[in-house]
XYZ file of C-alpha atoms in Angstrom:
581
model
C -54.345 12.597 -47.528
C -55.334 14.121 -44.189
C -57.387 17.332 -44.510
C -56.099 20.587 -43.057
C -58.925 20.741 -40.485
C -58.150 17.198 -39.281
C -54.461 18.028 -38.909
C -55.348 21.109 -36.879
C -57.730 19.099 -34.634
C -55.069 16.381 -34.202
C -52.440 18.916 -33.131
C -54.842 20.533 -30.634
C -55.621 17.118 -29.122
C -51.917 16.308 -28.797
C -51.315 19.621 -27.013
C -54.293 18.971 -24.722
C -53.129 15.444 -23.847
C -49.597 16.731 -23.232
C -50.895 19.369 -20.829
C -52.987 16.770 -19.008
C -49.945 14.529 -18.607
C -47.853 17.434 -17.226
C -50.600 18.373 -14.763
C -50.938 14.751 -13.676
C -47.161 14.419 -13.154
C -47.060 17.641 -11.067
C -49.959 16.443 -8.922
C -48.121 13.156 -8.238
C -44.892 15.069 -7.515
C -46.692 16.988 -4.736
C -47.131 13.698 -2.843
C -44.239 11.533 -4.059
C -40.776 13.083 -3.739
C -37.921 11.639 -5.748
C -34.682 12.750 -7.393
C -32.654 11.133 -10.155
C -28.874 11.053 -9.954
C -27.245 9.947 -13.222
C -23.629 10.381 -12.132
C -21.498 7.209 -11.853
C -20.505 7.776 -8.206
C -23.895 9.228 -7.185
C -22.341 12.520 -6.152
C -25.751 14.207 -5.878
C -27.303 11.494 -3.726
C -27.211 12.232 0.019
C -26.651 9.378 2.468
C -29.643 8.077 4.456
C -28.121 9.501 7.645
C -27.933 13.010 6.131
C -31.494 12.829 4.765
C -32.787 11.753 8.185
C -30.915 14.590 9.851
C -32.251 17.228 7.455
C -35.853 16.028 7.754
C -35.630 16.493 11.534
C -34.507 20.148 11.294
C -37.305 22.357 12.657
C -35.820 25.858 12.429
C -33.682 27.888 10.053
C -30.072 26.737 9.571
C -28.207 29.506 7.794
C -24.928 28.933 5.899
C -22.811 31.977 5.122
C -20.125 30.852 2.687
C -17.038 33.050 2.200
C -15.850 31.210 -0.920
C -16.802 33.680 -3.629
C -14.973 36.008 -5.964
C -12.271 35.582 -8.586
C -9.771 32.793 -7.903
C -8.212 29.747 -9.650
C -10.314 27.057 -11.272
C -9.778 24.541 -8.477
C -11.351 26.808 -5.866
C -14.180 27.616 -8.263
C -14.843 23.910 -8.456
C -14.946 23.721 -4.653
C -17.294 26.716 -4.575
C -19.614 25.202 -7.163
C -19.609 21.826 -5.362
C -20.493 23.598 -2.100
C -23.397 25.401 -3.770
C -24.641 22.125 -5.304
C -24.403 20.334 -1.952
C -26.351 23.090 -0.197
C -28.981 22.882 -2.940
C -29.245 19.161 -2.223
C -29.708 19.985 1.470
C -32.520 22.391 0.579
C -34.245 19.688 -1.433
C -34.774 17.723 1.797
C -35.414 20.599 4.205
C -37.249 23.895 3.852
C -35.183 25.289 6.706
C -31.844 25.359 4.914
C -30.755 28.800 3.695
C -27.407 29.972 2.375
C -25.573 32.994 1.013
C -22.177 33.370 -0.702
C -19.998 36.360 0.089
C -16.658 37.618 -1.215
C -14.552 38.987 1.717
C -12.359 40.820 -0.813
C -15.297 42.748 -2.288
C -15.019 45.503 0.319
C -13.247 48.482 -1.237
C -12.140 50.095 2.025
C -8.898 48.352 3.175
C -9.769 48.986 6.858
C -13.197 47.379 6.490
C -11.618 44.461 4.670
C -8.999 43.934 7.404
C -11.698 44.139 10.081
C -13.692 41.419 8.280
C -10.553 39.256 7.992
C -9.974 39.652 11.731
C -13.594 38.829 12.526
C -13.520 35.663 10.418
C -10.283 34.478 12.058
C -11.767 35.129 15.507
C -14.782 33.011 14.524
C -12.492 30.137 13.599
C -11.969 30.376 9.813
C -8.396 30.094 8.544
C -7.262 32.224 5.586
C -5.451 30.862 2.542
C -2.963 32.988 0.597
C -3.221 32.546 -3.179
C -1.286 33.837 -6.176
C -3.774 35.031 -8.809
C -2.905 35.872 -12.390
C -4.958 38.806 -13.752
C -4.554 41.528 -16.381
C -2.134 43.441 -14.153
C 0.087 40.366 -13.633
C 0.547 38.172 -10.574
C -0.955 39.365 -7.276
C -1.506 37.963 -3.791
C -5.070 37.304 -2.665
C -6.382 36.129 0.681
C -9.422 33.850 0.597
C -11.396 32.113 3.349
C -12.408 28.663 2.038
C -14.985 28.090 4.743
C -18.382 29.071 6.089
C -20.228 30.019 9.261
C -23.344 28.026 10.168
C -25.973 29.711 12.372
C -28.957 28.178 14.155
C -31.046 29.732 16.943
C -28.354 32.206 17.934
C -25.511 29.694 17.898
C -22.845 29.595 15.209
C -19.907 27.352 14.314
C -17.157 27.581 11.664
C -16.644 24.929 9.010
C -13.418 24.629 7.035
C -14.068 23.459 3.468
C -10.451 23.033 2.375
C -8.877 19.802 3.622
C -5.556 20.146 5.467
C -3.201 17.429 4.246
C 0.555 17.836 4.244
C 2.483 16.941 1.048
C -0.747 16.310 -0.894
C -0.882 17.574 -4.501
C -3.077 20.638 -5.034
C -5.638 18.896 -7.260
C -5.895 15.898 -4.938
C -6.357 18.235 -1.966
C -9.298 19.937 -3.652
C -10.725 16.564 -4.698
C -10.560 15.362 -1.066
C -12.246 18.594 0.026
C -15.118 17.963 -2.388
C -15.444 14.372 -1.138
C -15.742 15.571 2.462
C -18.357 18.252 1.783
C -21.427 16.259 2.772
C -19.810 15.061 6.012
C -18.552 18.533 7.015
C -21.861 20.292 6.284
C -24.101 17.598 7.772
C -21.853 17.328 10.820
C -22.243 21.091 11.405
C -26.031 20.817 11.139
C -26.017 17.973 13.649
C -23.826 19.855 16.134
C -26.218 22.810 16.094
C -29.543 20.982 16.082
C -28.980 17.768 18.052
C -30.400 18.073 21.564
C -29.373 14.582 22.731
C -25.725 14.062 23.566
C -24.471 10.556 24.356
C -22.257 10.270 27.414
C -18.584 9.370 27.064
C -15.886 9.185 29.718
C -12.151 9.630 30.201
C -10.980 6.854 32.509
C -8.832 8.003 35.449
C -7.156 6.324 38.405
C -4.080 4.879 36.642
C -2.111 8.144 36.271
C -3.730 8.830 32.899
C -2.978 12.022 30.972
C -3.619 15.245 32.883
C -6.530 17.551 32.030
C -4.260 20.241 30.504
C -3.042 17.813 27.856
C -6.625 16.781 27.040
C -8.136 20.264 27.146
C -8.600 20.798 23.404
C -9.958 17.367 22.525
C -12.269 17.392 25.579
C -13.698 20.753 24.435
C -14.132 19.500 20.849
C -15.811 16.276 21.990
C -18.157 18.239 24.267
C -19.806 19.710 21.173
C -21.089 16.216 20.349
C -21.109 14.381 23.679
C -21.454 14.811 27.429
C -17.840 14.327 28.505
C -16.961 13.196 32.032
C -13.974 11.973 34.032
C -14.698 8.548 35.494
C -12.651 6.742 38.125
C -13.210 2.991 38.179
C -11.621 2.457 41.616
C -12.598 -1.231 41.651
C -16.323 -0.411 41.701
C -18.538 -1.958 39.040
C -21.139 0.786 39.595
C -18.666 3.354 38.272
C -19.518 2.205 34.716
C -22.968 0.624 35.147
C -26.508 1.452 36.127
C -29.494 -0.800 36.853
C -32.780 -0.582 34.998
C -35.946 -2.229 36.317
C -37.297 -4.532 33.595
C -39.994 -6.425 35.549
C -41.776 -4.653 38.437
C -43.474 -7.888 39.495
C -40.353 -9.970 39.943
C -38.125 -7.001 40.750
C -35.577 -8.028 38.102
C -33.077 -5.447 36.978
C -30.993 -5.133 33.840
C -27.414 -3.911 34.077
C -26.624 -1.167 31.537
C -23.505 0.800 30.656
C -23.499 4.460 31.728
C -21.210 5.478 28.894
C -21.442 4.903 25.142
C -17.653 4.936 24.901
C -14.584 5.294 27.127
C -11.162 6.766 26.435
C -8.121 5.380 28.215
C -5.509 8.059 27.541
C -1.900 7.122 28.270
C -2.136 5.299 31.634
C 1.126 5.146 33.602
C 0.407 2.685 36.412
C -0.666 -0.939 36.773
C -4.316 -1.879 36.294
C -5.696 -4.012 39.137
C -7.580 -7.204 38.326
C -10.736 -5.572 39.652
C -10.438 -2.644 37.233
C -9.659 -4.998 34.340
C -12.725 -7.095 35.205
C -14.944 -4.010 35.239
C -13.577 -2.839 31.844
C -13.915 -6.336 30.454
C -17.607 -6.537 31.454
C -18.169 -3.022 30.065
C -17.034 -4.353 26.679
C -19.148 -7.514 27.079
C -22.230 -5.264 27.449
C -21.437 -3.621 24.111
C -19.332 -0.682 25.308
C -16.703 0.863 23.037
C -13.135 1.664 24.089
C -10.403 3.874 22.655
C -7.058 2.707 24.048
C -4.059 5.062 23.788
C -1.224 3.048 25.300
C 2.501 3.756 25.717
C 4.084 0.323 26.291
C 7.577 1.861 26.609
C 8.714 4.561 29.053
C 10.364 7.253 26.926
C 9.916 10.986 27.653
C 11.433 14.001 25.922
C 11.507 15.740 29.307
C 14.187 13.261 30.359
C 16.435 14.534 27.564
C 16.322 18.126 28.827
C 18.794 17.300 31.597
C 20.600 14.365 29.996
C 21.581 13.657 26.413
C 20.474 10.010 26.783
C 17.494 8.143 28.158
C 17.015 4.455 28.821
C 13.699 3.366 27.293
C 12.273 0.379 29.225
C 8.911 -1.468 29.104
C 6.031 0.009 31.074
C 4.151 -2.484 33.258
C 0.400 -1.864 32.874
C -0.764 -5.437 33.467
C -2.871 -5.293 30.299
C -1.015 -7.733 28.040
C -3.274 -10.741 28.708
C -6.435 -8.675 28.294
C -5.443 -7.075 24.978
C -4.133 -10.409 23.658
C -7.494 -12.019 24.452
C -9.262 -9.332 22.473
C -6.941 -9.722 19.447
C -3.933 -7.364 19.643
C -0.414 -7.269 21.041
C 1.239 -3.891 21.585
C 4.978 -4.545 21.409
C 7.642 -3.210 23.741
C 9.586 -1.453 21.002
C 10.030 1.964 19.422
C 9.240 2.650 15.771
C 11.800 4.775 13.932
C 10.943 6.338 10.589
C 12.591 8.349 7.851
C 9.279 10.207 7.520
C 9.333 11.971 10.857
C 8.779 15.277 12.642
C 12.154 16.975 13.273
C 12.901 18.533 16.657
C 14.358 21.910 17.524
C 17.882 21.778 18.985
C 20.725 24.219 19.641
C 22.976 24.117 16.582
C 25.539 26.659 17.769
C 26.073 30.034 19.397
C 26.426 33.524 18.034
C 28.050 35.397 20.866
C 26.062 34.396 23.922
C 22.874 33.685 21.938
C 22.067 30.041 21.136
C 21.146 29.354 17.495
C 18.262 26.910 17.068
C 17.616 24.633 14.135
C 15.626 21.591 13.072
C 17.302 18.230 13.516
C 16.139 14.778 12.311
C 14.437 12.732 15.039
C 13.190 9.356 13.721
C 11.516 8.609 17.082
C 8.703 11.016 16.140
C 7.174 9.236 13.080
C 4.478 10.903 11.009
C 1.784 8.252 10.928
C -0.045 7.580 7.663
C -3.625 6.388 7.026
C -3.988 2.803 5.908
C -6.813 2.096 3.449
C -10.102 3.925 3.004
C -11.831 3.264 6.317
C -14.074 6.213 7.248
C -11.983 6.938 10.373
C -8.839 7.694 8.364
C -10.104 8.442 4.856
C -8.450 11.657 3.551
C -6.802 12.120 6.972
C -3.732 14.316 7.285
C -0.524 12.779 8.639
C -0.671 12.221 12.431
C 2.263 13.327 14.575
C 3.484 10.952 17.265
C 6.157 10.599 19.960
C 7.856 7.313 20.739
C 5.238 5.118 19.115
C 5.341 1.301 19.230
C 4.316 -1.408 16.793
C 1.088 -3.435 17.034
C 0.467 -7.034 16.002
C -2.970 -8.558 15.530
C -3.464 -12.056 16.956
C -6.118 -14.706 16.519
C -9.514 -13.885 18.023
C -12.535 -15.792 16.771
C -15.211 -13.661 15.140
C -13.283 -10.376 15.448
C -12.805 -8.139 12.422
C -9.448 -6.347 12.438
C -8.704 -3.166 10.437
C -5.331 -1.414 10.334
C -5.915 2.338 10.622
C -2.434 3.886 10.836
C 1.039 2.756 9.895
C 4.575 4.043 9.580
C 5.970 4.932 6.155
C 7.685 2.637 3.658
C 11.066 3.398 5.278
C 10.975 2.494 8.958
C 12.455 0.149 11.554
C 11.924 -0.896 15.163
C 14.210 -0.898 18.214
C 13.299 -3.367 20.935
C 13.331 -2.081 24.512
C 15.269 -1.742 26.669
C 17.114 0.623 24.345
C 19.218 3.751 24.732
C 17.781 6.834 23.042
C 20.615 9.257 22.328
C 19.821 12.913 21.634
C 23.143 13.334 19.863
C 21.902 10.983 17.115
C 19.639 13.859 16.003
C 22.759 15.674 14.804
C 23.342 12.913 12.240
C 21.153 12.102 9.254
C 19.533 8.644 9.594
C 21.198 5.841 7.651
C 18.465 4.902 5.158
C 20.006 1.452 4.666
C 18.807 0.492 8.163
C 15.171 1.427 7.492
C 14.098 -1.760 5.783
C 10.609 -2.252 7.234
C 7.479 -0.940 5.580
C 4.071 0.124 6.859
C 4.376 -0.988 10.487
C 0.875 -0.992 12.107
C 0.458 1.445 14.997
C -3.351 1.814 15.207
C -5.931 -0.983 14.857
C -9.725 -1.199 14.944
C -11.342 -4.364 16.341
C -15.067 -5.101 15.884
C -17.210 -8.055 16.841
C -18.369 -10.187 19.797
C -15.401 -10.306 22.159
C -14.847 -13.179 24.567
C -14.281 -12.252 28.184
C -10.790 -12.546 29.635
C -12.429 -14.027 32.728
C -14.413 -16.753 31.038
C -13.995 -19.961 33.130
C -11.657 -18.053 35.425
C -13.923 -16.721 38.182
C -15.654 -18.717 40.951
C -19.354 -19.668 40.497
C -20.503 -17.326 43.294
C -19.273 -14.374 41.226
C -20.277 -15.749 37.819
C -23.846 -16.351 39.024
C -24.221 -13.130 41.050
C -27.139 -11.155 39.563
C -25.774 -7.877 40.883
C -22.598 -8.421 38.806
C -24.332 -9.935 35.784
C -21.246 -11.667 34.457
C -21.150 -12.137 30.637
C -18.598 -14.511 29.088
C -19.215 -13.684 25.412
C -20.261 -10.105 24.757
C -22.618 -8.162 22.566
C -21.292 -6.510 19.421
C -18.628 -3.970 20.433
C -15.793 -1.902 18.977
C -12.316 -1.029 20.220
C -9.520 1.069 18.767
C -5.902 0.627 19.890
C -3.267 3.327 19.277
C 0.255 2.580 20.476
C 1.130 6.172 21.417
C -0.651 8.066 24.190
C 0.719 11.415 22.990
C -1.428 11.264 19.842
C -4.269 12.750 21.943
C -2.128 15.314 23.829
C -2.308 18.985 22.873
C 0.699 21.237 23.357
C 0.672 24.155 25.784
C 1.769 27.630 24.743
C 5.370 27.941 25.887
C 5.041 31.434 27.326
C 1.402 31.789 28.377
C 0.594 28.141 29.094
C -2.833 27.924 27.451
C -3.777 24.788 25.449
C -3.127 24.854 21.721
C -5.285 23.001 19.177
C -4.635 19.283 19.140
C -2.293 18.399 16.279
C -0.629 21.840 16.126
C 3.167 21.791 16.512
C 4.747 25.002 17.860
C 8.151 24.378 16.314
C 7.161 23.557 12.734
C 3.947 25.626 12.918
C 2.123 22.862 11.111
C -1.233 21.320 11.983
C -1.420 17.532 11.755
C -4.425 15.196 11.667
C -4.509 14.222 15.361
C -7.764 15.967 16.222
C -9.584 14.630 13.138
C -8.341 11.140 14.001
C -9.712 11.220 17.568
C -12.959 12.886 16.535
C -13.552 10.389 13.721
C -12.658 7.491 16.029
C -15.145 8.591 18.679
C -17.874 9.231 16.103
C -17.362 5.722 14.785
C -17.278 4.107 18.234
C -20.385 5.894 19.471
C -22.558 5.765 16.341
C -23.355 2.519 14.537
C -24.638 4.053 11.291
C -24.189 7.781 11.763
C -22.634 10.479 9.620
C -19.172 8.958 9.834
C -20.247 6.509 7.076
C -20.453 9.471 4.701
C -16.659 9.769 4.757
C -16.345 6.494 2.813
C -17.799 8.058 -0.331
C -15.452 8.433 -3.277
C -16.182 11.245 -5.707
C -13.866 11.256 -8.731
C -12.891 14.505 -10.361
C -11.875 13.581 -13.904
C -8.883 15.763 -14.564
C -7.141 16.202 -17.910
C -3.819 14.451 -18.453
C -1.357 17.377 -18.398
C 1.480 15.361 -19.978
C -0.755 14.225 -22.809
C -1.989 17.792 -23.306
C 1.591 19.062 -23.817
C 2.520 16.168 -26.085
C -0.575 16.285 -28.325
C -1.453 19.943 -28.076
C -0.876 20.815 -31.770
C -2.846 17.823 -32.994
C -5.931 18.681 -30.954
C -5.692 22.378 -31.841
C -5.702 21.498 -35.578
C -8.444 18.929 -35.077
C -10.707 21.418 -33.292
C -10.132 24.295 -35.698
C -9.715 22.664 -39.128
C -12.095 19.706 -38.882
C -15.293 21.750 -38.375
C -14.457 23.905 -41.360
C -13.771 20.828 -43.505
C -17.063 19.277 -42.435
C -18.966 22.408 -43.428
C -17.215 22.512 -46.806
C -17.897 18.823 -47.492
C -21.531 19.274 -46.438
C -21.895 22.225 -48.832
C -20.369 20.294 -51.739
C -22.636 17.269 -51.118
C -25.705 19.501 -50.896
C -24.825 21.334 -54.113
C -24.264 18.040 -55.929
C -27.604 16.630 -54.717
C -29.494 19.769 -55.735
C -27.863 19.798 -59.183
C -28.677 16.105 -59.683
C -32.300 16.605 -58.515
C -33.079 19.566 -60.812
C -31.116 18.134 -63.755
C -33.498 15.149 -63.786
C -36.595 17.424 -63.786
C -35.206 19.370 -66.744
């Protein structure tokens, strides 16, 4: 039997060895940084792009979060997830600081209203909640967002996703999923000094600047945005870089990382098509927003009918070569944005009301691609269907579709405004999920392969390429997806996606921003949007059905276990001491 002194010495040695091990582990931790994430979906593991971004931060980035106070459990979960994500950011950068504030904590109503007004002016949108407290139900305004500040600049970040007709719990789940992207994107906007160059193509009666004002301003936070006229000149999209000073050889490079072709309305010349084709062959990215059918709501202001006919852009052969065909038809959908029409008169005053208008489908995300993951419905006007066609080595991804209840009308077709006064006949809407936006990726083959004379194909100044470098293109069959409305009275641009009649904000801006982020960056922050964080909610139906059983189980079973344990212990003690007696 071990002596008392030996036991004491053994315990002291164990304590000493334990302290040595702890000191050794801490010394190693000073030089080797690691974190362990035991969750199934790795919700506490930042993406490589986010880690790289945070390690490059060289000055304080301050997050002021206005999601604090007493509110329903769902918003508490969003608040806690935001705090956890900011803690993860701090683990990779010493320059991340944050603070949570409750805008409703101010006791003076005037001070509270002034703060509300200040937050709205900075770009945060309030949310009106019904809160149940000891005094009954009451209304409470919260601001589920934050302001990020860096070197005197600040930007707002909305934490609550905006998705129409999405259940409350799913909306909060989507908001949690997007946290890393939203926060990291804000850090990048404030700290990134390099801005890639992108261009809006002009010269084919593309969309006017007023209609592009909001998206151009939003894109300018990430990129240097320019208008570029091709005008048959290859130098409009290219620049030459000297690669060998001895031989004087030059390399032809693209000036722009990506181009946007926004609703052209005139024919593309073969010269302009050739220049765009070679831009793609050199690895350039393109966002096409094409209206293949001429149909304008302005035409219905003076006439109750319009004749929708195909628009000749001379692009069919080019797009077909790349792998898509934009059809000369109009998609009609039961899931649509209604229009405001005169429904009658009261005296001399016209009475306005919403009328069904299937020609304005609400476009829905297809799949979980990062461009459209958790995207709100996108509003459109006179959209057409898209087919994908065979193109070797090209990956095709459908991004947006119509709903499960849609149809197409081939042009030429008469669009009658009076049809809005009748509810659509659902029996005619037999098509489902018609593609209207497609992403193509891969090594595209030139439209002009084996089609141009040798003197052009071999001209070093032109640098003709017949099979291109890896490139990306997105095709959307409605140019108005990128158009912002103008205020009816004052004429200033409204946010892209906002509809003045319904006063709803749709996902148009997020779609274009995500598309450009994906086209410009190969492995940037847009990849973060593909993460899927599951919030494991209780089954409410099962709770109601089995409520009594679980209440009895949780209240009676512990008591029974204690009683049984006591009886067993008493019996064992009695048996033990009975034997000794």
